[in-house]
Coordinates of C-alpha atoms in Angstrom, one line a residue:
M1 CA 40.5 21.5 156.5
T2 CA 37.1 22.0 155.0
P3 CA 35.3 18.6 154.4
T4 CA 34.3 17.9 150.8
P5 CA 30.5 18.1 150.7
T6 CA 28.5 15.1 149.5
P7 CA 27.0 16.2 146.1
T8 CA 23.3 16.0 146.9
T9 CA 20.5 18.5 147.2
S10 CA 17.5 18.8 149.3
G11 CA 14.7 16.3 148.8
G12 CA 17.1 13.6 147.7
R13 CA 17.7 14.9 144.2
G14 CA 21.2 13.4 143.7
R15 CA 23.8 15.0 141.5
G16 CA 27.0 13.3 142.5
P17 CA 28.8 10.4 140.9
Q18 CA 27.0 7.8 143.0
A19 CA 23.6 9.5 143.4
S20 CA 20.6 7.9 141.9
L21 CA 18.4 9.9 139.5
P22 CA 14.9 10.8 140.7
A23 CA 11.8 9.9 138.8
L24 CA 10.9 12.4 136.0
A25 CA 8.3 15.1 136.8
T26 CA 5.6 14.6 134.2
T27 CA 2.1 15.7 133.3
G28 CA 0.9 12.1 133.5
G29 CA 0.8 9.2 131.1
R30 CA -1.0 8.9 127.7
T31 CA -4.5 10.3 127.8
G32 CA -6.6 9.9 124.6
G33 CA -3.4 9.2 122.6
T34 CA -1.6 12.3 123.9
M35 CA 2.0 11.8 125.2
G36 CA 2.7 13.0 128.7
I37 CA 5.1 15.9 129.1
A38 CA 8.3 15.3 131.2
V39 CA 10.6 18.0 132.5
T40 CA 14.0 17.4 134.0
G41 CA 17.4 19.0 134.8
D42 CA 19.0 15.7 135.8
F43 CA 21.6 15.2 133.0
P44 CA 25.2 16.4 132.7
A45 CA 25.3 20.2 133.1
G46 CA 21.5 20.3 133.7
S47 CA 20.1 22.5 136.4
I48 CA 16.5 23.0 137.5
E49 CA 14.1 22.0 140.2
V50 CA 10.7 20.9 139.1
V51 CA 8.0 22.0 141.5
D52 CA 4.9 20.9 139.5
A53 CA 4.7 19.6 135.9
S54 CA 1.2 18.3 136.1
D55 CA -0.3 21.1 133.9
P56 CA 1.3 21.9 130.6
A57 CA -0.2 25.4 130.8
D58 CA 1.6 26.1 134.0
I59 CA 4.7 24.0 134.5
R60 CA 6.3 25.4 137.7
L61 CA 10.1 25.4 138.1
R62 CA 12.7 26.8 140.5
L63 CA 16.3 27.7 140.0
R64 CA 18.6 25.1 141.6
P65 CA 21.3 26.5 143.9
D66 CA 24.9 25.5 143.5
L67 CA 26.0 22.6 145.7
G68 CA 26.2 23.6 149.4
T69 CA 25.3 27.3 148.7
E70 CA 22.4 29.6 148.0
V71 CA 23.9 30.8 144.7
R72 CA 21.4 30.7 141.8
G73 CA 20.9 32.2 138.4
A74 CA 21.6 29.7 135.6
Y75 CA 19.2 27.1 134.3
H76 CA 19.4 24.3 131.8
F77 CA 16.6 21.7 131.4
R78 CA 14.8 19.6 128.9
V79 CA 11.1 19.1 128.1
T80 CA 9.9 16.0 126.3
G81 CA 6.6 15.1 124.8
A82 CA 5.5 18.7 124.0
R83 CA 5.9 18.6 120.2
G84 CA 3.3 20.9 118.7
R85 CA 1.8 21.7 122.1
A86 CA 1.8 25.1 123.8
V87 CA 3.6 24.9 127.1
R88 CA 4.1 27.6 129.8
L89 CA 7.3 27.2 131.8
R90 CA 7.3 29.4 134.9
I91 CA 10.5 29.8 136.8
L92 CA 9.4 30.9 140.3
D93 CA 10.6 33.8 142.4
V94 CA 13.5 35.1 140.2
R95 CA 12.8 38.5 141.7
D96 CA 14.6 37.2 144.8
L97 CA 17.8 37.5 142.9
E98 CA 17.6 41.3 142.8
A99 CA 19.3 41.4 146.2
D100 CA 22.4 39.7 144.6
R101 CA 22.9 42.3 141.9
L102 CA 26.2 44.1 141.9
A103 CA 26.2 47.7 143.0
G104 CA 25.9 50.5 140.4
R105 CA 23.6 48.8 138.0
D106 CA 20.5 50.8 138.4
G107 CA 20.7 52.0 134.8
Y108 CA 21.0 48.5 133.4
E109 CA 18.2 46.1 132.7
D110 CA 18.6 43.0 134.8
A111 CA 19.3 39.5 133.4
W112 CA 15.5 38.7 133.1
T113 CA 14.2 41.8 131.3
N114 CA 13.7 41.9 127.5
T115 CA 15.5 38.7 127.0
G116 CA 14.8 34.9 126.7
P117 CA 16.2 31.5 127.0
H118 CA 18.4 29.7 124.4
V119 CA 16.5 26.7 123.0
S120 CA 17.8 23.7 121.0
Y121 CA 16.4 20.5 119.6
D122 CA 19.8 19.0 118.7
R123 CA 22.0 20.6 121.4
A124 CA 24.2 22.0 118.6
T125 CA 22.1 24.8 117.1
W126 CA 20.5 27.2 119.6
F127 CA 18.0 30.0 119.0
R128 CA 16.2 32.4 121.3
V129 CA 12.5 32.6 122.3
P130 CA 11.0 35.4 124.5
G131 CA 10.7 35.2 128.2
T132 CA 8.6 37.6 130.3
M133 CA 8.6 38.7 133.9
V134 CA 5.1 38.1 135.4
G135 CA 5.1 39.4 138.9
R136 CA 8.0 37.6 140.7
D137 CA 8.3 34.8 138.1
Y138 CA 10.0 34.4 134.7
V139 CA 7.6 32.9 132.2
I140 CA 8.5 31.2 128.9
D141 CA 5.6 30.4 126.4
H142 CA 6.7 28.1 123.6
V143 CA 5.4 25.5 121.2
P144 CA 8.3 23.0 120.6
S145 CA 8.7 21.7 117.1
H146 CA 10.2 18.4 118.2
D147 CA 9.6 15.9 120.9
V148 CA 12.7 16.9 123.0
A149 CA 13.6 20.6 123.6
Y150 CA 16.4 22.0 125.7
Y151 CA 16.1 25.4 127.4
A152 CA 19.1 27.2 128.9
S153 CA 19.9 30.7 130.2
W154 CA 22.8 30.6 127.7
A155 CA 23.8 27.9 125.3
P156 CA 25.9 25.5 127.4
Y157 CA 29.5 24.6 126.5
P158 CA 29.5 20.9 127.7
L159 CA 32.5 19.0 128.9
D160 CA 32.4 16.6 125.9
R161 CA 32.7 19.6 123.6
E162 CA 35.6 20.9 125.6
L163 CA 37.3 17.5 125.5
D164 CA 36.8 17.3 121.7
L165 CA 38.4 20.8 121.3
V166 CA 41.4 19.8 123.4
A167 CA 41.8 16.5 121.5
R168 CA 41.8 18.4 118.1
V169 CA 44.2 21.1 119.2
Q170 CA 46.7 18.6 120.7
L171 CA 47.3 17.2 117.2
S172 CA 49.3 20.3 116.5
P173 CA 53.1 20.0 117.0
R174 CA 52.9 23.4 118.8
V175 CA 50.8 22.0 121.6
R176 CA 51.4 19.9 124.7
V177 CA 48.6 18.9 127.1
E178 CA 49.0 17.9 130.7
T179 CA 46.9 17.5 133.9
I180 CA 48.3 19.8 136.5
G181 CA 45.8 19.0 139.3
T182 CA 42.3 17.7 140.1
S183 CA 39.1 19.3 141.2
V184 CA 37.3 18.8 144.5
L185 CA 35.4 15.9 143.0
G186 CA 38.4 14.4 141.2
A187 CA 38.1 15.8 137.7
P188 CA 41.3 16.7 135.8
V189 CA 42.4 20.3 135.5
D190 CA 44.1 20.4 132.1
L191 CA 46.8 22.8 130.9
L192 CA 47.7 23.4 127.3
T193 CA 51.1 24.8 126.5
I194 CA 51.2 26.4 123.0
G195 CA 54.6 27.3 121.7
E196 CA 58.1 26.9 123.2
A197 CA 59.4 28.5 126.4
S198 CA 62.8 30.2 126.2
P199 CA 64.6 33.0 127.8
D200 CA 63.5 35.3 125.0
T201 CA 59.8 34.5 124.9
R202 CA 57.1 36.2 126.9
V203 CA 54.9 34.0 129.2
C204 CA 51.1 34.5 128.7
W205 CA 48.4 32.7 130.6
V206 CA 44.7 32.5 129.7
V207 CA 42.1 30.8 132.0
A208 CA 38.4 30.2 131.4
R209 CA 35.3 28.8 133.1
Q210 CA 35.9 29.8 136.7
H211 CA 32.2 30.5 136.7
P212 CA 30.7 27.5 134.9
S213 CA 27.5 29.2 133.6
E214 CA 29.5 31.7 131.7
A215 CA 29.8 29.3 128.8
M216 CA 30.8 32.0 126.3
S217 CA 34.4 31.7 127.5
G218 CA 34.4 28.1 126.2
F219 CA 33.2 29.3 122.8
F220 CA 35.8 32.1 122.9
L221 CA 38.6 29.4 123.3
E222 CA 37.0 27.4 120.5
G223 CA 37.8 30.4 118.3
M224 CA 41.2 31.3 119.8
L225 CA 42.9 27.9 120.1
P226 CA 42.5 26.7 116.5
R227 CA 43.8 30.0 115.2
L228 CA 46.8 29.8 117.5
V229 CA 47.8 26.4 116.0
D230 CA 47.0 27.3 112.4
E231 CA 50.4 27.1 110.7
H232 CA 49.2 29.2 107.8
D233 CA 48.1 32.1 110.1
P234 CA 50.9 34.8 110.0
V235 CA 49.6 36.5 113.1
A236 CA 49.7 33.3 115.1
R237 CA 53.2 32.4 113.8
Q238 CA 54.5 35.8 114.8
L239 CA 52.9 35.6 118.2
L240 CA 54.3 32.2 119.0
D241 CA 57.8 33.4 117.9
R242 CA 57.6 35.9 120.7
A243 CA 55.5 34.2 123.4
V244 CA 54.6 30.8 124.9
I245 CA 50.9 30.6 125.9
Y246 CA 49.5 28.6 128.7
V247 CA 45.8 27.9 128.6
V248 CA 43.5 26.4 131.3
P249 CA 40.3 25.7 129.3
N250 CA 38.2 24.9 132.3
M251 CA 39.1 26.0 135.9
N252 CA 35.9 24.5 137.2
P253 CA 35.1 21.1 135.7
D254 CA 32.9 20.1 138.7
G255 CA 30.7 23.2 138.4
T256 CA 30.4 22.6 134.6
R257 CA 29.2 19.0 135.1
L258 CA 26.9 19.9 137.9
G259 CA 25.2 22.8 136.0
H260 CA 26.4 25.3 138.6
T261 CA 26.1 29.1 138.2
R262 CA 29.3 30.2 139.9
C263 CA 30.7 27.6 142.3
N264 CA 32.8 24.5 142.3
G265 CA 32.1 21.1 144.0
A266 CA 32.9 22.5 147.4
G267 CA 30.6 25.5 147.0
A268 CA 33.5 27.9 146.5
N269 CA 33.4 30.8 144.0
L270 CA 36.9 30.3 142.5
N271 CA 37.2 33.9 141.5
R272 CA 37.2 34.8 145.2
E273 CA 39.8 32.2 146.2
W274 CA 43.1 33.5 144.7
A275 CA 44.4 35.3 147.7
D276 CA 44.2 32.3 150.0
P277 CA 43.3 29.1 148.2
S278 CA 43.2 25.7 150.0
P279 CA 43.6 22.1 148.8
A280 CA 40.2 21.2 150.3
R281 CA 38.1 24.1 149.1
S282 CA 39.8 25.4 145.9
P283 CA 42.4 22.8 144.7
E284 CA 41.9 24.1 141.1
V285 CA 43.4 27.5 142.0
V286 CA 46.1 25.8 144.1
A287 CA 47.2 23.8 141.0
V288 CA 47.2 26.8 138.6
Q289 CA 49.1 29.0 141.0
A290 CA 51.8 26.3 141.6
R291 CA 52.4 26.0 137.9
M292 CA 52.5 29.8 137.5
A293 CA 55.2 29.9 140.1
S294 CA 57.4 27.7 137.9
T295 CA 56.8 29.5 134.6
G296 CA 56.4 33.1 135.7
V297 CA 53.7 35.4 134.1
D298 CA 54.1 38.3 131.8
F299 CA 50.4 38.5 130.8
F300 CA 47.3 37.1 132.2
M301 CA 43.6 37.0 131.0
D302 CA 40.7 35.6 132.9
C303 CA 37.6 34.9 130.6
H304 CA 34.1 35.5 132.0
G305 CA 30.6 36.5 130.9
D306 CA 28.2 39.0 132.3
E307 CA 24.4 38.8 132.3
E308 CA 23.7 42.5 132.1
L309 CA 26.5 44.4 130.3
R310 CA 25.7 45.8 126.9
C311 CA 29.1 45.3 125.4
V312 CA 32.3 43.3 125.9
F313 CA 34.1 44.7 128.9
L314 CA 37.8 44.6 129.8
G315 CA 39.0 45.2 133.4
G316 CA 42.7 45.9 134.2
P317 CA 44.9 46.0 137.3
L318 CA 44.4 49.7 137.8
E319 CA 43.6 49.6 141.6
I320 CA 46.1 46.9 142.8
P321 CA 48.3 48.1 145.7
S322 CA 51.5 48.0 143.5
R323 CA 49.8 49.8 140.5
T324 CA 52.2 51.8 138.3
P325 CA 51.9 54.1 135.3
R326 CA 53.5 51.4 133.3
L327 CA 50.6 48.9 134.0
A328 CA 48.0 51.6 133.3
S329 CA 49.8 52.4 129.9
L330 CA 49.9 48.6 129.0
F331 CA 46.2 48.2 129.8
A332 CA 45.3 51.3 127.6
Q333 CA 47.4 49.9 124.7
F334 CA 45.7 46.5 125.2
E335 CA 42.2 48.1 125.1
R336 CA 42.9 50.0 121.9
A337 CA 44.3 46.8 120.2
W338 CA 41.3 44.8 121.3
M339 CA 38.9 47.4 119.9
A340 CA 40.8 47.5 116.6
A341 CA 40.5 43.7 116.4
S342 CA 36.8 43.4 117.5
P343 CA 33.8 45.6 116.9
E344 CA 32.2 43.9 119.9
Y345 CA 34.4 46.0 122.2
E346 CA 33.9 49.7 122.7
L347 CA 36.1 52.1 124.7
G348 CA 34.7 54.2 127.4
H349 CA 32.4 51.7 129.1
G350 CA 33.7 51.3 132.7
Y351 CA 32.4 48.7 135.0
P352 CA 29.0 49.7 136.4
G353 CA 29.4 51.5 139.7
G354 CA 32.9 52.5 139.0
P355 CA 36.2 50.9 140.1
P356 CA 36.8 50.2 143.8
P357 CA 39.4 52.3 145.6
V358 CA 41.5 49.2 146.2
A359 CA 41.4 46.0 144.0
D360 CA 40.0 42.8 145.4
L361 CA 43.0 40.5 145.4
R362 CA 40.8 37.4 145.8
M363 CA 40.0 37.9 142.1
A364 CA 42.3 36.2 139.6
W365 CA 43.4 39.0 137.4
N366 CA 44.1 41.3 140.3
W367 CA 46.1 38.7 142.2
V368 CA 48.2 37.7 139.3
A369 CA 49.0 41.3 138.4
E370 CA 50.0 42.1 142.0
R371 CA 52.0 38.9 142.4
Y372 CA 53.9 39.1 139.1
G373 CA 53.9 42.8 138.3
C374 CA 52.3 42.1 135.0
L375 CA 49.3 43.1 133.0
G376 CA 46.3 41.1 134.3
V377 CA 43.0 41.5 132.3
L378 CA 39.5 40.5 133.1
L379 CA 37.5 39.7 129.9
E380 CA 33.7 39.9 130.4
D381 CA 31.8 38.8 127.3
R382 CA 28.2 39.9 127.4
K383 CA 25.7 37.1 127.9
S384 CA 22.5 39.1 127.2
T385 CA 20.7 39.7 124.0
R386 CA 17.8 42.1 124.3
L387 CA 14.8 40.9 122.4
N388 CA 14.0 44.4 121.4
S389 CA 17.3 44.6 119.5
S390 CA 17.3 44.4 115.7
H391 CA 19.8 41.6 116.0
S392 CA 18.2 39.6 118.8
Q393 CA 18.0 36.3 117.0
Q394 CA 21.5 36.5 115.6
S395 CA 23.7 38.2 118.1
R396 CA 25.1 36.7 121.3
M397 CA 24.8 33.2 120.0
P398 CA 27.8 30.8 120.7
S399 CA 29.4 31.9 117.4
S400 CA 29.5 35.5 118.6
A401 CA 31.5 34.7 121.8

């Protein structure tokens, strides 16, 4: 059994339920009537380490690793007291992440080039400002318009917003909500059942947020779920006449609350746990697989986001050991239908580096397809907006996901 790690980080910066919050890093108190600037990532879903905030012209920060790991990449922090003042926010040593890039991406700009953070004053409306690579560091120059400004690698989809979505959707007579398990740190893993199971209906499963920083999957569900329960939508009515849909809106509630990039409360990357999950390390996957065993699966989709892809990407079960021409045909039909429904998707863009000769069955969509002989699909929404794009301020906002 793998022991559950205590949710703390080096230097005593607590993040667990009983951990005390550290003092804010500030530029000092009031001087000549000027408010001191404070920087912190210590709030729900926040993530940053403050190295030195004493100089507004050079506030030095560092990406915070996921609990018990060296996995880094996402950030979400707030700056107070900088209204109308130029601040330089320097995230140190992001070039170290180059070693973690996936193979076959030499022709793609990395997650830090020609892009910038999402910024919000009210945590509801987000916009982008430029970020620049300066040597090994990522530098954000900004003059906030209000006293409190939030900066994030992508607009977060917080747990409260997810709970509000589930609460609204459950008012439909088409929906049942239940807790099918708990996370490493004891958070509920919820399952929505939409429609009625019968011998004549197909069984469809959709899961999201295995990687908590890929928040666009939360916004995707915010569009999908209300449409499914809209009694006046003829497409939704016809779909639910033919299928029952099981949705796990958040596979990784611990990682979401802790502001993690990829891992859960035990430091496990859940999308590498499906071949051999354990109650201690990946109870979230154990719970979902147990429920799948009772329902069966005819279709599965796992919702993610990618920092570097230029368009929405779909992956299919084309390399699993039991692959068949039937599965290849089903995936091709699904791709064409998806492209017809969404101009964000384009045919002909394979995953960078090409497919592996044999599928990795630790990954959800491959494992489900192999176990149930069904179509399993990976949905990768694109996270990046290139600031040299003509639509850089409008595209890839939450409403686009």
